[in-house]
């Protein structure tokens, strides 16, 4: 990692290999440290629109963004507003979902259970924070969030413990929340992830409406991509990956029609086809960047 490239993008090389020649206008919906945007520009994109909901991403890009002149346009916003942010038909869209290394590493952002910080977790720094949800949501809602977004089997137990603790004093720090969760779960065995991983993931997803935004951007990409345009999505957990996989499958299949009725291809409403298989990072990539471990890349092409 260097000062001006603090996030190691995963797996950029795989994206460039799978999407084929990069030309025209691409939108990088998760600009972060700009690794994908740079990769796309260097691979031949005429224009890259870099979108991020976190203003910090653009502050950091200030060091190098100017070298691309008007080939790089930076826009603050959420990718779920793709239709208004793009402003033109697109040759490609990339989404590298979740939080960046910078967001995780800055304790004050409140994403990490390893560093003490305020319980924030807002990528866009507006709206409800993790502190609001942890302290104000009902026990049932907290349990649902932990169960559905974190696939945490001890969701009810953890929600109960959160309520008991917040009755003593408002929960405002990441380490306090992490300890509450840890006490509800068996001790971590070697090689297992930290016991608070699933709960922190769940609360972060709820704070940032991550699955709602993903559902919306996928649907919008159908209308915005030009024929043969590419959609490349990298997800980091099974909830996201399942949503992307089902979306691509539904677009490939088109309308549900009664079997046996001859229908011309044009009426089937097929809009996309998948390009290659899902790609996971190789061992070498994981060795360089442990956060790549759970990444899955899926690419689809807009049909003419
Ligand atoms: C994994 S990082 C992307 C890293 C980037 N590919 C790179 O090479 O540096 C994810 C970034 O997407 C942003 N992000 C996540 N959800 C978003 C959304 N709904 N709209 C816009 N940006 C989002 C985060 O703020 C974060 O900066």
mmCIF file of C-alpha atoms and ligand atoms in Angstrom:
data_model
loop_
_atom_site.group_PDB
_atom_site.id
_atom_site.type_symbol
_atom_site.label_atom_id
_atom_site.label_comp_id
_atom_site.label_asym_id
_atom_site.label_seq_id
_atom_site.Cartn_x
_atom_site.Cartn_y
_atom_site.Cartn_z
ATOM 1 C CA UNK A 1 0.000 0.000 0.000
ATOM 2 C CA UNK A 2 1.291 3.454 -0.814
ATOM 3 C CA UNK A 3 0.100 6.809 0.453
ATOM 4 C CA UNK A 4 -1.943 7.617 -2.684
ATOM 5 C CA UNK A 5 -3.196 4.052 -3.262
ATOM 6 C CA UNK A 6 -4.300 2.942 0.202
ATOM 7 C CA UNK A 7 -6.924 0.401 -0.959
ATOM 8 C CA UNK A 8 -5.771 -2.682 -2.869
ATOM 9 C CA UNK A 9 -8.519 -3.262 -5.427
ATOM 10 C CA UNK A 10 -9.737 -6.831 -5.797
ATOM 11 C CA UNK A 11 -9.681 -8.368 -8.381
ATOM 12 C CA UNK A 12 -9.193 -5.623 -10.935
ATOM 13 C CA UNK A 13 -7.148 -7.775 -13.312
ATOM 14 C CA UNK A 14 -9.945 -10.350 -13.386
ATOM 15 C CA UNK A 15 -12.493 -7.667 -14.241
ATOM 16 C CA UNK A 16 -10.393 -6.298 -17.078
ATOM 17 C CA UNK A 17 -9.867 -9.825 -18.440
ATOM 18 C CA UNK A 18 -13.567 -10.684 -18.296
ATOM 19 C CA UNK A 19 -15.140 -7.496 -19.630
ATOM 20 C CA UNK A 20 -12.987 -7.459 -22.781
ATOM 21 C CA UNK A 21 -11.896 -4.226 -24.488
ATOM 22 C CA UNK A 22 -12.724 -1.180 -22.390
ATOM 23 C CA UNK A 23 -13.982 1.743 -24.479
ATOM 24 C CA UNK A 24 -16.553 4.521 -24.203
ATOM 25 C CA UNK A 25 -18.166 5.684 -20.974
ATOM 26 C CA UNK A 26 -17.904 3.662 -17.769
ATOM 27 C CA UNK A 27 -19.388 4.391 -14.388
ATOM 28 C CA UNK A 28 -17.474 3.189 -11.336
ATOM 29 C CA UNK A 29 -20.224 3.268 -8.699
ATOM 30 C CA UNK A 30 -17.855 2.579 -5.784
ATOM 31 C CA UNK A 31 -14.908 4.862 -6.459
ATOM 32 C CA UNK A 32 -13.163 4.395 -3.057
ATOM 33 C CA UNK A 33 -9.443 4.944 -3.571
ATOM 34 C CA UNK A 34 -10.033 4.993 -7.327
ATOM 35 C CA UNK A 35 -8.235 1.744 -8.163
ATOM 36 C CA UNK A 36 -10.944 0.577 -10.576
ATOM 37 C CA UNK A 37 -11.455 4.015 -12.100
ATOM 38 C CA UNK A 38 -7.730 4.267 -12.840
ATOM 39 C CA UNK A 39 -7.649 0.726 -14.180
ATOM 40 C CA UNK A 40 -10.539 1.482 -16.548
ATOM 41 C CA UNK A 41 -8.938 4.728 -17.742
ATOM 42 C CA UNK A 42 -5.612 3.026 -18.308
ATOM 43 C CA UNK A 43 -7.381 0.185 -20.162
ATOM 44 C CA UNK A 44 -8.886 2.645 -22.669
ATOM 45 C CA UNK A 45 -12.156 4.114 -21.317
ATOM 46 C CA UNK A 46 -12.850 7.530 -22.881
ATOM 47 C CA UNK A 47 -14.636 8.758 -19.762
ATOM 48 C CA UNK A 48 -15.024 7.312 -16.267
ATOM 49 C CA UNK A 49 -17.692 8.680 -13.949
ATOM 50 C CA UNK A 50 -16.498 7.895 -10.423
ATOM 51 C CA UNK A 51 -19.310 7.792 -7.866
ATOM 52 C CA UNK A 52 -18.964 7.430 -4.099
ATOM 53 C CA UNK A 53 -21.253 8.317 -1.230
ATOM 54 C CA UNK A 54 -18.243 9.084 0.971
ATOM 55 C CA UNK A 55 -16.793 12.588 0.438
ATOM 56 C CA UNK A 56 -13.472 11.368 1.889
ATOM 57 C CA UNK A 57 -12.919 9.264 -1.245
ATOM 58 C CA UNK A 58 -12.712 12.397 -3.376
ATOM 59 C CA UNK A 59 -10.506 14.274 -0.934
ATOM 60 C CA UNK A 60 -7.961 11.496 -1.281
ATOM 61 C CA UNK A 61 -8.264 11.399 -5.087
ATOM 62 C CA UNK A 62 -7.263 15.059 -5.223
ATOM 63 C CA UNK A 63 -3.594 13.980 -5.386
ATOM 64 C CA UNK A 64 -3.868 12.201 -8.733
ATOM 65 C CA UNK A 65 -7.325 12.717 -10.309
ATOM 66 C CA UNK A 66 -6.211 15.806 -12.253
ATOM 67 C CA UNK A 67 -3.753 13.783 -14.320
ATOM 68 C CA UNK A 68 -6.710 12.325 -16.251
ATOM 69 C CA UNK A 69 -8.196 15.745 -17.070
ATOM 70 C CA UNK A 70 -11.814 15.606 -18.224
ATOM 71 C CA UNK A 71 -11.634 11.825 -18.781
ATOM 72 C CA UNK A 72 -12.441 11.400 -15.060
ATOM 73 C CA UNK A 73 -15.592 12.933 -13.584
ATOM 74 C CA UNK A 74 -16.169 12.562 -9.822
ATOM 75 C CA UNK A 75 -19.691 12.607 -8.423
ATOM 76 C CA UNK A 76 -20.718 12.339 -4.766
ATOM 77 C CA UNK A 77 -23.877 10.287 -4.318
ATOM 78 C CA UNK A 78 -25.211 6.796 -3.924
ATOM 79 C CA UNK A 79 -25.059 4.404 -6.847
ATOM 80 C CA UNK A 80 -28.725 3.603 -6.329
ATOM 81 C CA UNK A 81 -29.345 6.950 -8.073
ATOM 82 C CA UNK A 82 -27.549 5.594 -11.132
ATOM 83 C CA UNK A 83 -30.119 6.960 -13.569
ATOM 84 C CA UNK A 84 -29.610 10.570 -12.471
ATOM 85 C CA UNK A 85 -25.872 10.301 -11.692
ATOM 86 C CA UNK A 86 -24.869 8.890 -15.078
ATOM 87 C CA UNK A 87 -26.742 11.377 -17.247
ATOM 88 C CA UNK A 88 -25.916 9.335 -20.378
ATOM 89 C CA UNK A 89 -26.026 5.733 -21.659
ATOM 90 C CA UNK A 90 -23.113 3.661 -20.412
ATOM 91 C CA UNK A 91 -20.696 1.139 -21.896
ATOM 92 C CA UNK A 92 -19.977 -0.340 -18.513
ATOM 93 C CA UNK A 93 -20.695 -0.218 -14.799
ATOM 94 C CA UNK A 94 -18.429 -1.523 -12.034
ATOM 95 C CA UNK A 95 -19.502 -2.042 -8.424
ATOM 96 C CA UNK A 96 -16.986 -3.118 -5.803
ATOM 97 C CA UNK A 97 -19.403 -3.404 -2.911
ATOM 98 C CA UNK A 98 -18.993 -2.757 0.791
ATOM 99 C CA UNK A 99 -16.543 -0.599 2.689
ATOM 100 C CA UNK A 100 -13.026 0.396 1.662
ATOM 101 C CA UNK A 101 -9.860 -0.376 3.602
ATOM 102 C CA UNK A 102 -9.612 3.328 4.457
ATOM 103 C CA UNK A 103 -13.081 3.346 5.969
ATOM 104 C CA UNK A 104 -12.277 0.232 8.006
ATOM 105 C CA UNK A 105 -8.907 1.513 9.134
ATOM 106 C CA UNK A 106 -10.058 4.903 10.420
ATOM 107 C CA UNK A 107 -11.322 4.206 13.943
ATOM 108 C CA UNK A 108 -13.483 7.364 13.979
ATOM 109 C CA UNK A 109 -15.653 5.944 11.168
ATOM 110 C CA UNK A 110 -16.825 3.237 13.573
ATOM 111 C CA UNK A 111 -16.754 0.267 11.158
ATOM 112 C CA UNK A 112 -14.159 -1.796 12.985
ATOM 113 C CA UNK A 113 -14.546 -4.019 16.019
ATOM 114 C CA UNK A 114 -10.741 -4.094 16.277
ATOM 115 C CA UNK A 115 -10.295 -0.367 16.940
ATOM 116 C CA UNK A 116 -12.223 1.686 19.433
ATOM 117 C CA UNK A 117 -14.223 4.480 17.881
ATOM 118 C CA UNK A 118 -17.644 6.099 17.872
ATOM 119 C CA UNK A 119 -20.407 3.744 16.778
ATOM 120 C CA UNK A 120 -21.031 5.432 13.441
ATOM 121 C CA UNK A 121 -20.676 3.186 10.309
ATOM 122 C CA UNK A 122 -22.244 5.686 7.877
ATOM 123 C CA UNK A 123 -20.401 5.580 4.569
ATOM 124 C CA UNK A 124 -22.086 8.797 3.453
ATOM 125 C CA UNK A 125 -21.834 10.427 6.877
ATOM 126 C CA UNK A 126 -25.545 11.359 6.854
ATOM 127 C CA UNK A 127 -28.704 9.666 8.152
ATOM 128 C CA UNK A 128 -29.065 7.233 11.056
ATOM 129 C CA UNK A 129 -25.824 5.977 12.583
ATOM 130 C CA UNK A 130 -25.069 2.604 14.128
ATOM 131 C CA UNK A 131 -25.380 4.259 17.529
ATOM 132 C CA UNK A 132 -28.964 5.291 16.698
ATOM 133 C CA UNK A 133 -29.905 1.790 15.593
ATOM 134 C CA UNK A 134 -28.167 -0.042 18.454
ATOM 135 C CA UNK A 135 -29.705 2.206 21.111
ATOM 136 C CA UNK A 136 -33.143 2.992 19.697
ATOM 137 C CA UNK A 137 -34.312 -0.048 17.704
ATOM 138 C CA UNK A 138 -36.660 -2.528 19.394
ATOM 139 C CA UNK A 139 -35.274 -5.880 20.510
ATOM 140 C CA UNK A 140 -37.232 -7.609 17.731
ATOM 141 C CA UNK A 141 -35.872 -5.287 15.047
ATOM 142 C CA UNK A 142 -32.298 -5.685 16.288
ATOM 143 C CA UNK A 143 -32.654 -9.464 16.258
ATOM 144 C CA UNK A 144 -34.044 -9.324 12.701
ATOM 145 C CA UNK A 145 -31.167 -7.134 11.519
ATOM 146 C CA UNK A 146 -28.570 -9.458 13.067
ATOM 147 C CA UNK A 147 -30.274 -12.562 11.723
ATOM 148 C CA UNK A 148 -31.082 -11.423 8.191
ATOM 149 C CA UNK A 149 -28.089 -9.191 7.413
ATOM 150 C CA UNK A 150 -25.461 -11.024 9.451
ATOM 151 C CA UNK A 151 -26.841 -14.565 9.223
ATOM 152 C CA UNK A 152 -26.094 -14.612 12.963
ATOM 153 C CA UNK A 153 -27.677 -17.620 14.651
ATOM 154 C CA UNK A 154 -27.339 -16.062 18.103
ATOM 155 C CA UNK A 155 -29.272 -12.968 16.925
ATOM 156 C CA UNK A 156 -31.914 -13.101 19.665
ATOM 157 C CA UNK A 157 -29.359 -13.637 22.427
ATOM 158 C CA UNK A 158 -27.244 -10.724 21.194
ATOM 159 C CA UNK A 159 -30.275 -8.428 20.823
ATOM 160 C CA UNK A 160 -31.313 -9.259 24.399
ATOM 161 C CA UNK A 161 -27.799 -8.507 25.685
ATOM 162 C CA UNK A 162 -27.732 -5.183 23.800
ATOM 163 C CA UNK A 163 -30.998 -4.157 25.436
ATOM 164 C CA UNK A 164 -29.744 -5.101 28.902
ATOM 165 C CA UNK A 165 -26.507 -3.156 28.385
ATOM 166 C CA UNK A 166 -28.063 -0.055 26.887
ATOM 167 C CA UNK A 167 -30.419 0.128 29.880
ATOM 168 C CA UNK A 168 -27.288 0.752 31.990
ATOM 169 C CA UNK A 169 -25.754 3.355 29.663
ATOM 170 C CA UNK A 170 -26.087 4.308 25.994
ATOM 171 C CA UNK A 171 -23.785 2.198 23.792
ATOM 172 C CA UNK A 172 -21.586 4.665 21.941
ATOM 173 C CA UNK A 173 -18.356 2.856 21.113
ATOM 174 C CA UNK A 174 -17.370 0.046 18.776
ATOM 175 C CA UNK A 175 -15.371 -1.833 21.398
ATOM 176 C CA UNK A 176 -18.218 -1.836 23.902
ATOM 177 C CA UNK A 177 -20.578 -3.273 21.285
ATOM 178 C CA UNK A 178 -17.952 -5.789 20.230
ATOM 179 C CA UNK A 179 -17.523 -6.974 23.846
ATOM 180 C CA UNK A 180 -21.286 -7.309 24.342
ATOM 181 C CA UNK A 181 -21.442 -9.533 21.235
ATOM 182 C CA UNK A 182 -18.363 -11.538 22.249
ATOM 183 C CA UNK A 183 -19.916 -12.398 25.609
ATOM 184 C CA UNK A 184 -22.907 -13.984 23.855
ATOM 185 C CA UNK A 185 -20.810 -16.307 21.691
ATOM 186 C CA UNK A 186 -18.330 -19.154 22.189
ATOM 187 C CA UNK A 187 -14.691 -18.128 22.291
ATOM 188 C CA UNK A 188 -13.069 -17.769 18.843
ATOM 189 C CA UNK A 189 -11.056 -20.828 17.730
ATOM 190 C CA UNK A 190 -7.813 -20.416 15.750
ATOM 191 C CA UNK A 191 -8.592 -19.621 12.108
ATOM 192 C CA UNK A 192 -12.146 -18.469 12.865
ATOM 193 C CA UNK A 193 -13.233 -14.898 12.252
ATOM 194 C CA UNK A 194 -13.801 -12.542 15.184
ATOM 195 C CA UNK A 195 -17.125 -13.301 16.954
ATOM 196 C CA UNK A 196 -18.405 -9.761 16.274
ATOM 197 C CA UNK A 197 -17.813 -9.981 12.497
ATOM 198 C CA UNK A 198 -21.364 -10.999 11.592
ATOM 199 C CA UNK A 199 -23.039 -8.515 13.940
ATOM 200 C CA UNK A 200 -20.936 -5.607 12.704
ATOM 201 C CA UNK A 201 -21.651 -6.590 9.096
ATOM 202 C CA UNK A 202 -25.382 -6.732 9.850
ATOM 203 C CA UNK A 203 -25.531 -3.325 11.516
ATOM 204 C CA UNK A 204 -23.421 -1.745 8.761
ATOM 205 C CA UNK A 205 -25.759 -3.149 6.093
ATOM 206 C CA UNK A 206 -28.771 -1.737 7.936
ATOM 207 C CA UNK A 207 -27.173 1.691 8.508
ATOM 208 C CA UNK A 208 -26.265 2.070 4.824
ATOM 209 C CA UNK A 209 -29.304 0.306 3.310
ATOM 210 C CA UNK A 210 -26.783 -1.734 1.341
ATOM 211 C CA UNK A 211 -29.123 -4.416 0.014
ATOM 212 C CA UNK A 212 -31.834 -1.897 -0.939
ATOM 213 C CA UNK A 213 -29.266 0.164 -2.872
ATOM 214 C CA UNK A 214 -27.913 -2.929 -4.611
ATOM 215 C CA UNK A 215 -31.359 -4.068 -5.715
ATOM 216 C CA UNK A 216 -32.093 -0.623 -7.156
ATOM 217 C CA UNK A 217 -28.790 -0.192 -9.024
ATOM 218 C CA UNK A 218 -29.066 -3.631 -10.622
ATOM 219 C CA UNK A 219 -32.539 -2.837 -11.954
ATOM 220 C CA UNK A 220 -31.439 0.582 -13.216
ATOM 221 C CA UNK A 221 -28.399 -0.822 -14.999
ATOM 222 C CA UNK A 222 -30.702 -2.605 -17.460
ATOM 223 C CA UNK A 223 -31.999 0.717 -18.779
ATOM 224 C CA UNK A 224 -28.696 2.568 -18.690
ATOM 225 C CA UNK A 225 -26.338 0.084 -20.301
ATOM 226 C CA UNK A 226 -25.885 0.316 -24.058
ATOM 227 C CA UNK A 227 -26.184 -2.889 -26.127
ATOM 228 C CA UNK A 228 -23.093 -5.007 -25.285
ATOM 229 C CA UNK A 229 -22.487 -2.835 -22.217
ATOM 230 C CA UNK A 230 -21.000 -4.664 -19.245
ATOM 231 C CA UNK A 231 -22.027 -4.873 -15.617
ATOM 232 C CA UNK A 232 -19.291 -6.110 -13.263
ATOM 233 C CA UNK A 233 -20.141 -6.616 -9.594
ATOM 234 C CA UNK A 234 -17.852 -7.731 -6.800
ATOM 235 C CA UNK A 235 -19.600 -8.795 -3.635
ATOM 236 C CA UNK A 236 -18.109 -9.680 -0.287
ATOM 237 C CA UNK A 237 -20.771 -11.759 1.381
ATOM 238 C CA UNK A 238 -23.353 -14.293 0.384
ATOM 239 C CA UNK A 239 -26.367 -11.972 0.739
ATOM 240 C CA UNK A 240 -25.029 -9.622 -1.912
ATOM 241 C CA UNK A 241 -23.732 -12.370 -4.146
ATOM 242 C CA UNK A 242 -27.071 -14.206 -4.038
ATOM 243 C CA UNK A 243 -28.867 -11.028 -5.074
ATOM 244 C CA UNK A 244 -26.482 -10.434 -8.011
ATOM 245 C CA UNK A 245 -26.645 -14.070 -9.131
ATOM 246 C CA UNK A 246 -30.467 -14.133 -9.049
ATOM 247 C CA UNK A 247 -30.684 -10.811 -10.857
ATOM 248 C CA UNK A 248 -28.456 -11.975 -13.722
ATOM 249 C CA UNK A 249 -30.322 -15.272 -13.936
ATOM 250 C CA UNK A 250 -33.699 -13.491 -14.106
ATOM 251 C CA UNK A 251 -32.469 -11.160 -16.857
ATOM 252 C CA UNK A 252 -31.147 -14.128 -18.836
ATOM 253 C CA UNK A 253 -34.424 -15.978 -18.499
ATOM 254 C CA UNK A 254 -36.757 -13.115 -19.415
ATOM 255 C CA UNK A 255 -40.532 -13.294 -18.972
ATOM 256 C CA UNK A 256 -42.244 -16.263 -17.344
ATOM 257 C CA UNK A 257 -44.437 -17.703 -20.124
ATOM 258 C CA UNK A 258 -46.634 -20.795 -20.139
ATOM 259 C CA UNK A 259 -44.600 -23.726 -21.521
ATOM 260 C CA UNK A 260 -45.147 -24.882 -25.087
ATOM 261 C CA UNK A 261 -46.221 -21.538 -26.557
ATOM 262 C CA UNK A 262 -43.998 -20.532 -29.503
ATOM 263 C CA UNK A 263 -42.824 -16.982 -28.800
ATOM 264 C CA UNK A 264 -40.380 -14.951 -30.901
ATOM 265 C CA UNK A 265 -37.067 -14.245 -29.128
ATOM 266 C CA UNK A 266 -37.799 -10.504 -29.133
ATOM 267 C CA UNK A 267 -40.874 -11.069 -26.944
ATOM 268 C CA UNK A 268 -39.052 -13.026 -24.267
ATOM 269 C CA UNK A 269 -37.744 -9.866 -22.646
ATOM 270 C CA UNK A 270 -34.245 -11.186 -22.080
ATOM 271 C CA UNK A 271 -32.013 -8.251 -21.244
ATOM 272 C CA UNK A 272 -28.640 -9.636 -20.160
ATOM 273 C CA UNK A 273 -26.425 -12.647 -20.377
ATOM 274 C CA UNK A 274 -23.711 -13.666 -17.973
ATOM 275 C CA UNK A 275 -20.102 -13.494 -19.121
ATOM 276 C CA UNK A 276 -18.086 -16.418 -17.858
ATOM 277 C CA UNK A 277 -18.417 -17.992 -14.462
ATOM 278 C CA UNK A 278 -18.246 -16.332 -11.071
ATOM 279 C CA UNK A 279 -14.618 -15.538 -10.274
ATOM 280 C CA UNK A 280 -13.048 -15.808 -6.829
ATOM 281 C CA UNK A 281 -9.566 -14.458 -6.078
ATOM 282 C CA UNK A 282 -6.664 -16.884 -6.233
ATOM 283 C CA UNK A 283 -4.393 -17.749 -3.307
ATOM 284 C CA UNK A 284 -1.772 -15.240 -4.414
ATOM 285 C CA UNK A 285 -4.271 -12.404 -4.386
ATOM 286 C CA UNK A 286 -5.557 -13.409 -0.943
ATOM 287 C CA UNK A 287 -1.990 -13.524 0.364
ATOM 288 C CA UNK A 288 -1.417 -9.899 -0.724
ATOM 289 C CA UNK A 289 -4.839 -8.736 0.419
ATOM 290 C CA UNK A 290 -6.645 -10.752 3.091
ATOM 291 C CA UNK A 291 -9.837 -8.743 2.496
ATOM 292 C CA UNK A 292 -10.089 -10.328 -0.961
ATOM 293 C CA UNK A 293 -10.797 -13.702 0.697
ATOM 294 C CA UNK A 294 -14.565 -13.611 0.335
ATOM 295 C CA UNK A 295 -14.817 -11.618 -2.909
ATOM 296 C CA UNK A 296 -16.915 -12.934 -5.807
ATOM 297 C CA UNK A 297 -16.921 -11.257 -9.221
ATOM 298 C CA UNK A 298 -19.872 -11.658 -11.603
ATOM 299 C CA UNK A 299 -20.048 -10.022 -15.002
ATOM 300 C CA UNK A 300 -23.061 -9.686 -17.324
ATOM 301 C CA UNK A 301 -23.482 -8.210 -20.792
ATOM 302 C CA UNK A 302 -26.477 -6.124 -21.877
ATOM 303 C CA UNK A 303 -28.129 -7.756 -24.884
ATOM 304 C CA UNK A 304 -28.746 -5.768 -28.044
HETATM 305 C C1 LIG B 1 -14.636 -1.595 -1.575
HETATM 306 S S1 LIG B 1 -14.586 0.115 -1.729
HETATM 307 C C2 LIG B 1 -14.215 0.358 -3.402
HETATM 308 C C3 LIG B 1 -12.764 0.403 -3.674
HETATM 309 C C4 LIG B 1 -12.412 0.770 -5.099
HETATM 310 N N1 LIG B 1 -12.833 -0.234 -6.058
HETATM 311 C C5 LIG B 1 -10.930 1.009 -5.259
HETATM 312 O O1 LIG B 1 -10.341 0.442 -6.157
HETATM 313 O O2 LIG B 1 -10.376 1.765 -4.475
HETATM 314 C C6 LIG B 1 -16.257 0.552 -1.680
HETATM 315 C C7 LIG B 1 -16.534 2.049 -1.823
HETATM 316 O O3 LIG B 1 -17.867 2.175 -2.270
HETATM 317 C C8 LIG B 1 -18.516 3.172 -1.563
HETATM 318 N N2 LIG B 1 -19.935 2.815 -1.540
HETATM 319 C C9 LIG B 1 -20.514 1.764 -0.927
HETATM 320 N N3 LIG B 1 -21.836 1.764 -1.148
HETATM 321 C C10 LIG B 1 -22.083 2.815 -1.953
HETATM 322 C C11 LIG B 1 -23.261 3.345 -2.549
HETATM 323 N N4 LIG B 1 -24.465 2.797 -2.346
HETATM 324 N N5 LIG B 1 -23.141 4.415 -3.354
HETATM 325 C C12 LIG B 1 -21.929 5.000 -3.571
HETATM 326 N N6 LIG B 1 -20.788 4.566 -3.001
HETATM 327 C C13 LIG B 1 -20.874 3.487 -2.209
HETATM 328 C C14 LIG B 1 -17.870 3.202 -0.205
HETATM 329 O O4 LIG B 1 -18.011 4.475 0.385
HETATM 330 C C15 LIG B 1 -16.424 2.845 -0.532
HETATM 331 O O5 LIG B 1 -15.666 3.999 -0.747
#
